[in-house]
């Protein structure tokens, strides 16, 4: 579900904003990023569709050469500061090297730096807490204290994320009721009354999908065989005169020279004859290319029909799997594996009272 998608993004360390636009912010990111800026397939509406298994077309990707890739001034400045921090031994040397690289430095109430190609100065604290002037000075004066402070900053950042998680969890909890009621409606619609029935239904649907995949693979291999015969027939008539010329050479040395010069075509002809001998009809004749092409068209129609049924089977399997995952998550979250087995053995969906949700 979309709510499960948001939970998984949270578990991967992202803060979430859901206002007019859906936005995410990673642990190392300076600000939130709206998903719709990534492309049409990443709007909230598109993501909801994709989670439900509905295909969404994205805008074509832009291809840049190295010269036209745009990197923000802040990212370039952070990269330069990191490099110079490793080069310099003291804070004064750090500032000196930056100036030698063409940077404009403003020291005063707040340290700001302008890259040679940039239009504006950037205050270092806007790059992140670890780039503030006091942190840069601490890096050169007391490396141990600097590392400790950096760890503390990361810990505080995680705490803030945890606080944001709680805020989101309240948002997600409001949707849990809808998720459970939706799940129960699906159970009633499918006529499922016990956990065993659901498990068997998932297994049965999975087998059906597997059989469909095998049938499609088998039909595709048959098409490949028939195309191989068509190519063999074409190569046979194209290469036969060359092979007859080769066989007609009486002198062994001349024949060997001819084979060295035309070895690839001769081998191809011999392989062609082998394929054609295997594909002879019961009366000893060879199949016609036109008949083989008609057979390929018929098999392709079979694949198309099976694929349509396969898509429906996969959607049904996805529905059953989602129901089962929701049941497992909602009803068996806080108990051990052994207790889960016992609970599942005696569980009946008819025991659930929607009013309790």
C-alpha positions as a Markdown table, in Angstrom:
| # | Residue | x | y | z |
|---|---|---|---|---|
| 1 | Unk | 0.0 | 0.0 | 0.0 |
| 2 | Unk | 1.0 | 3.6 | -0.3 |
| 3 | Unk | 1.2 | 3.9 | 3.5 |
| 4 | Unk | 3.6 | 0.9 | 3.6 |
| 5 | Unk | 5.7 | 2.6 | 0.9 |
| 6 | Unk | 6.0 | 5.7 | 3.2 |
| 7 | Unk | 6.9 | 3.6 | 6.2 |
| 8 | Unk | 9.7 | 1.9 | 4.2 |
| 9 | Unk | 11.0 | 5.3 | 3.1 |
| 10 | Unk | 11.0 | 6.3 | 6.8 |
| 11 | Unk | 12.9 | 3.1 | 7.7 |
| 12 | Unk | 15.5 | 4.1 | 5.1 |
| 13 | Unk | 16.1 | 7.4 | 7.0 |
| 14 | Unk | 13.9 | 9.8 | 5.1 |
| 15 | Unk | 11.8 | 12.6 | 6.6 |
| 16 | Unk | 8.4 | 13.0 | 4.9 |
| 17 | Unk | 6.3 | 16.0 | 4.2 |
| 18 | Unk | 2.8 | 15.6 | 2.8 |
| 19 | Unk | 1.2 | 18.9 | 1.9 |
| 20 | Unk | 0.3 | 20.1 | -1.5 |
| 21 | Unk | 3.3 | 18.1 | -2.8 |
| 22 | Unk | 5.0 | 14.9 | -1.5 |
| 23 | Unk | 8.5 | 15.7 | -0.3 |
| 24 | Unk | 11.4 | 13.7 | 1.1 |
| 25 | Unk | 14.6 | 14.6 | 2.9 |
| 26 | Unk | 17.5 | 12.2 | 3.6 |
| 27 | Unk | 19.8 | 12.3 | 6.6 |
| 28 | Unk | 22.6 | 14.0 | 4.6 |
| 29 | Unk | 20.3 | 16.3 | 2.6 |
| 30 | Unk | 20.1 | 20.0 | 3.3 |
| 31 | Unk | 16.5 | 20.4 | 2.3 |
| 32 | Unk | 13.3 | 18.5 | 1.3 |
| 33 | Unk | 12.9 | 17.5 | -2.3 |
| 34 | Unk | 9.5 | 17.4 | -4.0 |
| 35 | Unk | 9.1 | 14.1 | -5.8 |
| 36 | Unk | 7.3 | 15.6 | -8.8 |
| 37 | Unk | 10.6 | 17.3 | -9.7 |
| 38 | Unk | 12.0 | 13.8 | -10.4 |
| 39 | Unk | 9.6 | 13.2 | -13.3 |
| 40 | Unk | 5.9 | 12.5 | -14.0 |
| 41 | Unk | 6.3 | 8.9 | -12.6 |
| 42 | Unk | 7.2 | 10.3 | -9.2 |
| 43 | Unk | 4.2 | 12.5 | -8.3 |
| 44 | Unk | 2.2 | 11.4 | -5.3 |
| 45 | Unk | -0.6 | 10.3 | -7.7 |
| 46 | Unk | 1.8 | 8.3 | -9.9 |
| 47 | Unk | 3.5 | 6.6 | -6.9 |
| 48 | Unk | 0.1 | 5.6 | -5.6 |
| 49 | Unk | -0.8 | 4.0 | -9.0 |
| 50 | Unk | 2.6 | 2.3 | -9.2 |
| 51 | Unk | 2.2 | 0.8 | -5.7 |
| 52 | Unk | -1.2 | -0.6 | -6.9 |
| 53 | Unk | 0.5 | -2.2 | -9.9 |
| 54 | Unk | -0.7 | 0.3 | -12.5 |
| 55 | Unk | 2.0 | 1.2 | -15.1 |
| 56 | Unk | 2.9 | 4.9 | -15.3 |
| 57 | Unk | 4.9 | 6.4 | -18.2 |
| 58 | Unk | 7.7 | 8.7 | -17.2 |
| 59 | Unk | 9.1 | 11.6 | -19.2 |
| 60 | Unk | 12.2 | 10.6 | -21.3 |
| 61 | Unk | 15.4 | 10.9 | -19.4 |
| 62 | Unk | 17.8 | 13.6 | -20.4 |
| 63 | Unk | 21.3 | 12.6 | -21.5 |
| 64 | Unk | 24.1 | 15.0 | -20.6 |
| 65 | Unk | 27.7 | 15.0 | -21.5 |
| 66 | Unk | 30.2 | 15.8 | -18.8 |
| 67 | Unk | 30.3 | 19.5 | -19.7 |
| 68 | Unk | 26.6 | 20.1 | -19.3 |
| 69 | Unk | 26.0 | 18.4 | -16.0 |
| 70 | Unk | 25.1 | 21.1 | -13.5 |
| 71 | Unk | 26.4 | 20.8 | -9.9 |
| 72 | Unk | 25.2 | 23.4 | -7.4 |
| 73 | Unk | 27.7 | 25.9 | -6.0 |
| 74 | Unk | 27.2 | 24.6 | -2.5 |
| 75 | Unk | 28.1 | 21.0 | -3.5 |
| 76 | Unk | 31.2 | 22.2 | -5.3 |
| 77 | Unk | 32.2 | 24.4 | -2.3 |
| 78 | Unk | 31.7 | 21.5 | 0.1 |
| 79 | Unk | 33.8 | 19.3 | -2.1 |
| 80 | Unk | 36.6 | 22.0 | -2.2 |
| 81 | Unk | 36.5 | 22.5 | 1.5 |
| 82 | Unk | 36.8 | 18.7 | 2.1 |
| 83 | Unk | 39.8 | 18.6 | -0.2 |
| 84 | Unk | 41.5 | 21.6 | 1.4 |
| 85 | Unk | 40.9 | 20.3 | 4.9 |
| 86 | Unk | 42.9 | 17.2 | 4.0 |
| 87 | Unk | 45.7 | 19.3 | 2.5 |
| 88 | Unk | 46.1 | 22.0 | 5.2 |
| 89 | Unk | 47.8 | 21.5 | 8.6 |
| 90 | Unk | 46.3 | 24.7 | 10.3 |
| 91 | Unk | 43.2 | 26.8 | 10.0 |
| 92 | Unk | 45.3 | 29.8 | 8.6 |
| 93 | Unk | 46.9 | 27.5 | 6.0 |
| 94 | Unk | 43.4 | 26.2 | 5.1 |
| 95 | Unk | 42.2 | 29.8 | 4.4 |
| 96 | Unk | 45.5 | 30.5 | 2.5 |
| 97 | Unk | 45.0 | 27.5 | 0.2 |
| 98 | Unk | 41.4 | 28.5 | -0.6 |
| 99 | Unk | 42.6 | 32.0 | -1.6 |
| 100 | Unk | 45.3 | 30.4 | -3.8 |
| 101 | Unk | 42.6 | 28.4 | -5.5 |
| 102 | Unk | 40.9 | 31.6 | -6.5 |
| 103 | Unk | 38.2 | 31.7 | -3.7 |
| 104 | Unk | 37.1 | 35.0 | -2.2 |
| 105 | Unk | 37.1 | 34.8 | 1.6 |
| 106 | Unk | 35.1 | 37.1 | 3.9 |
| 107 | Unk | 36.0 | 36.8 | 7.6 |
| 108 | Unk | 34.0 | 38.7 | 10.1 |
| 109 | Unk | 30.9 | 37.9 | 12.1 |
| 110 | Unk | 30.4 | 35.0 | 9.8 |
| 111 | Unk | 32.8 | 33.2 | 7.5 |
| 112 | Unk | 31.7 | 33.2 | 3.9 |
| 113 | Unk | 33.4 | 31.8 | 0.7 |
| 114 | Unk | 32.9 | 32.5 | -3.0 |
| 115 | Unk | 34.1 | 30.1 | -5.6 |
| 116 | Unk | 36.0 | 31.5 | -8.6 |
| 117 | Unk | 33.1 | 30.7 | -11.0 |
| 118 | Unk | 30.3 | 31.7 | -8.5 |
| 119 | Unk | 28.4 | 35.0 | -8.4 |
| 120 | Unk | 27.7 | 35.0 | -4.6 |
| 121 | Unk | 29.5 | 34.3 | -1.4 |
| 122 | Unk | 28.2 | 31.3 | 0.6 |
| 123 | Unk | 28.1 | 31.4 | 4.4 |
| 124 | Unk | 29.8 | 28.2 | 5.5 |
| 125 | Unk | 27.2 | 27.2 | 8.2 |
| 126 | Unk | 24.6 | 26.9 | 5.4 |
| 127 | Unk | 26.6 | 24.0 | 4.0 |
| 128 | Unk | 25.8 | 22.0 | 7.2 |
| 129 | Unk | 26.6 | 22.1 | 11.0 |
| 130 | Unk | 30.0 | 20.5 | 10.4 |
| 131 | Unk | 31.1 | 23.3 | 8.1 |
| 132 | Unk | 30.5 | 26.1 | 10.5 |
| 133 | Unk | 33.6 | 28.3 | 11.3 |
| 134 | Unk | 34.0 | 27.0 | 14.9 |
| 135 | Unk | 33.9 | 23.4 | 13.6 |
| 136 | Unk | 36.5 | 24.1 | 10.9 |
| 137 | Unk | 38.8 | 25.7 | 13.5 |
| 138 | Unk | 38.2 | 22.8 | 15.9 |
| 139 | Unk | 39.1 | 20.3 | 13.1 |
| 140 | Unk | 42.7 | 21.8 | 13.0 |
| 141 | Unk | 43.1 | 22.5 | 16.8 |
| 142 | Unk | 41.6 | 19.4 | 18.4 |
| 143 | Unk | 40.8 | 16.5 | 16.0 |
| 144 | Unk | 39.6 | 14.2 | 18.8 |
| 145 | Unk | 37.1 | 16.8 | 20.1 |
| 146 | Unk | 36.1 | 17.6 | 16.5 |
| 147 | Unk | 35.2 | 13.9 | 15.9 |
| 148 | Unk | 33.3 | 13.7 | 19.2 |
| 149 | Unk | 31.3 | 16.8 | 18.3 |
| 150 | Unk | 30.6 | 15.4 | 14.8 |
| 151 | Unk | 29.3 | 12.2 | 16.3 |
| 152 | Unk | 27.1 | 14.2 | 18.7 |
| 153 | Unk | 25.7 | 16.2 | 15.8 |
| 154 | Unk | 24.8 | 13.0 | 13.9 |
| 155 | Unk | 23.1 | 11.6 | 17.0 |
| 156 | Unk | 21.1 | 14.8 | 17.4 |
| 157 | Unk | 20.1 | 14.6 | 13.7 |
| 158 | Unk | 18.9 | 11.0 | 14.2 |
| 159 | Unk | 16.9 | 12.1 | 17.3 |
| 160 | Unk | 15.2 | 14.8 | 15.2 |
| 161 | Unk | 14.4 | 12.2 | 12.5 |
| 162 | Unk | 13.0 | 9.9 | 15.2 |
| 163 | Unk | 10.8 | 12.8 | 16.4 |
| 164 | Unk | 9.6 | 13.3 | 12.8 |
| 165 | Unk | 8.9 | 9.5 | 12.6 |
| 166 | Unk | 6.5 | 9.9 | 15.6 |
| 167 | Unk | 4.8 | 12.7 | 13.8 |
| 168 | Unk | 4.4 | 10.7 | 10.7 |
| 169 | Unk | 3.3 | 7.6 | 12.7 |
| 170 | Unk | 0.4 | 9.6 | 14.0 |
| 171 | Unk | -0.4 | 10.5 | 10.3 |
| 172 | Unk | 0.0 | 6.8 | 9.3 |
| 173 | Unk | -2.1 | 5.5 | 12.2 |
| 174 | Unk | -5.1 | 7.4 | 11.0 |
| 175 | Unk | -4.9 | 5.3 | 7.8 |
| 176 | Unk | -4.4 | 2.0 | 9.5 |
| 177 | Unk | -8.1 | 1.7 | 10.2 |
| 178 | Unk | -8.9 | 2.2 | 6.5 |
| 179 | Unk | -6.2 | -0.4 | 5.6 |
| 180 | Unk | -7.7 | -3.0 | 7.9 |
| 181 | Unk | -11.3 | -2.4 | 6.9 |
| 182 | Unk | -10.2 | -2.5 | 3.2 |
| 183 | Unk | -8.5 | -5.8 | 4.0 |
| 184 | Unk | -11.6 | -7.3 | 5.6 |
| 185 | Unk | -13.7 | -6.2 | 2.7 |
| 186 | Unk | -11.4 | -8.0 | 0.3 |
| 187 | Unk | -11.5 | -11.1 | 2.5 |
| 188 | Unk | -15.3 | -11.1 | 2.4 |
| 189 | Unk | -15.4 | -10.4 | -1.3 |
| 190 | Unk | -13.1 | -13.4 | -2.0 |
| 191 | Unk | -15.0 | -15.6 | 0.5 |
| 192 | Unk | -12.0 | -16.3 | 2.6 |
| 193 | Unk | -12.8 | -17.3 | 6.2 |
| 194 | Unk | -9.5 | -18.7 | 7.6 |
| 195 | Unk | -5.8 | -18.2 | 7.5 |
| 196 | Unk | -5.3 | -21.7 | 5.9 |
| 197 | Unk | -7.7 | -20.8 | 3.1 |
| 198 | Unk | -5.7 | -17.6 | 2.4 |
| 199 | Unk | -2.3 | -19.5 | 2.4 |
| 200 | Unk | -3.7 | -22.2 | 0.0 |
| 201 | Unk | -5.2 | -19.5 | -2.2 |
| 202 | Unk | -1.8 | -17.7 | -2.4 |
| 203 | Unk | 0.0 | -21.0 | -3.2 |
| 204 | Unk | -2.6 | -22.0 | -5.8 |
| 205 | Unk | -2.4 | -18.6 | -7.5 |
| 206 | Unk | 1.4 | -18.7 | -7.5 |
| 207 | Unk | 1.3 | -22.1 | -9.2 |
| 208 | Unk | -1.0 | -20.7 | -11.9 |
| 209 | Unk | 1.3 | -17.8 | -12.5 |
| 210 | Unk | 4.4 | -20.2 | -12.7 |
| 211 | Unk | 2.6 | -22.4 | -15.2 |
| 212 | Unk | 1.7 | -19.4 | -17.3 |
| 213 | Unk | 5.4 | -18.3 | -17.3 |
| 214 | Unk | 6.5 | -21.8 | -18.3 |
| 215 | Unk | 4.0 | -22.0 | -21.1 |
| 216 | Unk | 5.1 | -18.6 | -22.5 |
| 217 | Unk | 8.8 | -19.6 | -22.2 |
| 218 | Unk | 8.0 | -22.9 | -24.1 |
| 219 | Unk | 6.2 | -21.1 | -26.9 |
| 220 | Unk | 9.0 | -18.6 | -27.3 |
| 221 | Unk | 11.5 | -21.4 | -27.6 |
| 222 | Unk | 9.3 | -22.9 | -30.3 |
| 223 | Unk | 9.3 | -19.6 | -32.2 |
| 224 | Unk | 13.1 | -19.5 | -31.9 |
| 225 | Unk | 13.4 | -23.0 | -33.4 |
| 226 | Unk | 11.2 | -22.1 | -36.3 |
| 227 | Unk | 13.2 | -18.9 | -37.0 |
| 228 | Unk | 16.3 | -21.0 | -36.9 |
| 229 | Unk | 14.9 | -23.3 | -39.6 |
| 230 | Unk | 13.9 | -20.2 | -41.8 |
| 231 | Unk | 17.4 | -18.8 | -41.5 |
| 232 | Unk | 18.8 | -22.3 | -42.3 |
| 233 | Unk | 16.7 | -22.5 | -45.5 |
| 234 | Unk | 17.8 | -19.0 | -46.6 |
| 235 | Unk | 21.5 | -19.8 | -45.9 |
| 236 | Unk | 21.2 | -23.2 | -47.7 |
| 237 | Unk | 20.3 | -21.7 | -51.0 |
| 238 | Unk | 22.7 | -18.8 | -50.6 |
| 239 | Unk | 25.7 | -20.9 | -49.7 |
| 240 | Unk | 25.0 | -24.1 | -51.7 |
| 241 | Unk | 26.9 | -22.9 | -54.9 |
| 242 | Unk | 30.0 | -22.1 | -52.8 |
| 243 | Unk | 29.9 | -25.5 | -51.1 |
| 244 | Unk | 29.5 | -27.3 | -54.4 |
| 245 | Unk | 32.5 | -25.4 | -55.7 |
| 246 | Unk | 34.4 | -26.5 | -52.7 |
| 247 | Unk | 33.5 | -30.1 | -53.1 |
| 248 | Unk | 34.4 | -30.0 | -56.8 |
| 249 | Unk | 38.0 | -29.2 | -56.1 |
| 250 | Unk | 40.0 | -32.4 | -56.7 |
| 251 | Unk | 43.4 | -31.3 | -55.5 |
| 252 | Unk | 43.6 | -31.7 | -51.7 |
| 253 | Unk | 46.0 | -28.7 | -51.2 |
| 254 | Unk | 43.8 | -26.4 | -53.3 |
| 255 | Unk | 40.7 | -27.6 | -51.4 |
| 256 | Unk | 42.4 | -26.8 | -48.1 |
| 257 | Unk | 43.3 | -23.3 | -49.3 |
| 258 | Unk | 39.8 | -22.7 | -50.5 |
| 259 | Unk | 38.4 | -23.9 | -47.1 |
| 260 | Unk | 40.8 | -21.5 | -45.2 |
| 261 | Unk | 39.6 | -18.6 | -47.3 |
| 262 | Unk | 35.9 | -19.5 | -47.1 |
| 263 | Unk | 35.9 | -21.4 | -43.8 |
| 264 | Unk | 33.2 | -19.4 | -42.0 |
| 265 | Unk | 30.7 | -19.8 | -44.9 |
| 266 | Unk | 31.5 | -23.5 | -45.3 |
| 267 | Unk | 30.9 | -24.2 | -41.6 |
| 268 | Unk | 27.7 | -22.2 | -41.7 |
| 269 | Unk | 26.5 | -24.3 | -44.7 |
| 270 | Unk | 27.3 | -27.5 | -42.9 |
| 271 | Unk | 25.5 | -26.4 | -39.7 |
| 272 | Unk | 22.6 | -25.3 | -42.0 |
| 273 | Unk | 22.3 | -28.8 | -43.5 |
| 274 | Unk | 22.3 | -30.3 | -39.9 |
| 275 | Unk | 19.4 | -28.0 | -38.8 |
| 276 | Unk | 17.5 | -28.8 | -42.0 |
| 277 | Unk | 17.9 | -32.6 | -41.6 |
| 278 | Unk | 16.5 | -32.3 | -38.0 |
| 279 | Unk | 13.5 | -30.3 | -39.2 |
| 280 | Unk | 12.4 | -32.5 | -42.1 |
| 281 | Unk | 8.7 | -33.4 | -42.2 |
| 282 | Unk | 7.4 | -37.0 | -41.9 |
| 283 | Unk | 7.4 | -37.4 | -45.7 |
| 284 | Unk | 11.0 | -36.3 | -45.9 |
| 285 | Unk | 10.4 | -32.9 | -47.4 |
| 286 | Unk | 11.4 | -29.6 | -45.9 |
| 287 | Unk | 8.9 | -27.1 | -44.4 |
| 288 | Unk | 8.3 | -24.0 | -46.5 |
| 289 | Unk | 9.3 | -20.6 | -45.1 |
| 290 | Unk | 5.8 | -19.3 | -45.6 |
| 291 | Unk | 4.3 | -22.1 | -43.6 |
| 292 | Unk | 6.8 | -21.5 | -40.8 |
| 293 | Unk | 6.0 | -17.8 | -40.7 |
| 294 | Unk | 2.3 | -18.6 | -40.4 |
| 295 | Unk | 3.1 | -21.0 | -37.6 |
| 296 | Unk | 5.1 | -18.3 | -35.8 |
| 297 | Unk | 2.2 | -15.8 | -36.2 |
| 298 | Unk | -0.1 | -18.4 | -34.6 |
| 299 | Unk | 2.2 | -19.1 | -31.7 |
| 300 | Unk | 2.7 | -15.3 | -31.1 |
| 301 | Unk | -1.2 | -15.0 | -30.9 |
| 302 | Unk | -1.1 | -17.8 | -28.3 |
| 303 | Unk | 1.5 | -16.0 | -26.3 |
| 304 | Unk | -0.5 | -12.8 | -26.5 |
| 305 | Unk | -3.7 | -14.6 | -25.2 |
| 306 | Unk | -1.7 | -16.3 | -22.4 |
| 307 | Unk | 0.0 | -13.0 | -21.5 |
| 308 | Unk | -3.5 | -11.3 | -21.0 |
| 309 | Unk | -4.6 | -14.1 | -18.7 |
| 310 | Unk | -1.2 | -14.0 | -17.0 |
| 311 | Unk | -1.5 | -10.3 | -16.2 |
| 312 | Unk | -4.9 | -11.0 | -14.5 |
| 313 | Unk | -3.4 | -13.9 | -12.6 |
| 314 | Unk | -0.5 | -11.8 | -11.4 |
| 315 | Unk | -2.8 | -9.0 | -10.3 |
| 316 | Unk | -4.9 | -11.5 | -8.3 |
| 317 | Unk | -1.8 | -13.1 | -6.8 |
| 318 | Unk | -0.6 | -9.6 | -5.8 |
| 319 | Unk | -4.0 | -8.9 | -4.1 |
| 320 | Unk | -3.9 | -12.2 | -2.1 |
| 321 | Unk | -0.3 | -11.5 | -1.1 |
| 322 | Unk | -1.1 | -8.0 | 0.1 |
| 323 | Unk | -4.0 | -9.3 | 2.1 |
| 324 | Unk | -1.8 | -11.9 | 3.7 |
| 325 | Unk | 1.0 | -9.4 | 4.4 |
| 326 | Unk | -1.6 | -7.1 | 6.1 |
| 327 | Unk | -3.0 | -9.9 | 8.1 |
| 328 | Unk | 0.5 | -10.9 | 9.3 |
| 329 | Unk | 1.4 | -7.3 | 10.1 |
| 330 | Unk | -1.8 | -6.4 | 11.9 |
| 331 | Unk | -2.5 | -9.6 | 13.8 |
| 332 | Unk | 0.9 | -11.2 | 14.5 |
| 333 | Unk | 3.2 | -8.3 | 15.1 |
| 334 | Unk | 4.1 | -8.6 | 18.8 |
| 335 | Unk | 4.3 | -12.4 | 19.3 |
| 336 | Unk | 7.1 | -15.0 | 18.7 |
| 337 | Unk | 7.3 | -17.3 | 15.7 |
| 338 | Unk | 6.0 | -20.3 | 17.7 |
| 339 | Unk | 3.1 | -18.2 | 19.0 |
| 340 | Unk | 2.4 | -17.1 | 15.5 |
| 341 | Unk | 2.0 | -20.7 | 14.3 |
| 342 | Unk | -0.4 | -21.4 | 17.1 |
| 343 | Unk | -2.4 | -18.3 | 16.6 |
| 344 | Unk | -2.6 | -18.9 | 12.8 |
| 345 | Unk | -3.8 | -22.5 | 13.4 |
| 346 | Unk | -6.8 | -21.4 | 15.4 |
| 347 | Unk | -7.5 | -18.0 | 13.7 |
| 348 | Unk | -10.7 | -17.3 | 11.8 |
| 349 | Unk | -11.5 | -14.1 | 10.0 |
| 350 | Unk | -15.0 | -14.3 | 11.2 |
| 351 | Unk | -13.8 | -13.6 | 14.7 |
| 352 | Unk | -12.8 | -10.1 | 13.8 |
| 353 | Unk | -15.1 | -7.3 | 14.9 |
| 354 | Unk | -14.8 | -4.3 | 12.6 |
| 355 | Unk | -16.1 | -2.1 | 15.4 |
| 356 | Unk | -12.9 | -2.9 | 17.4 |
| 357 | Unk | -10.8 | -1.4 | 14.7 |
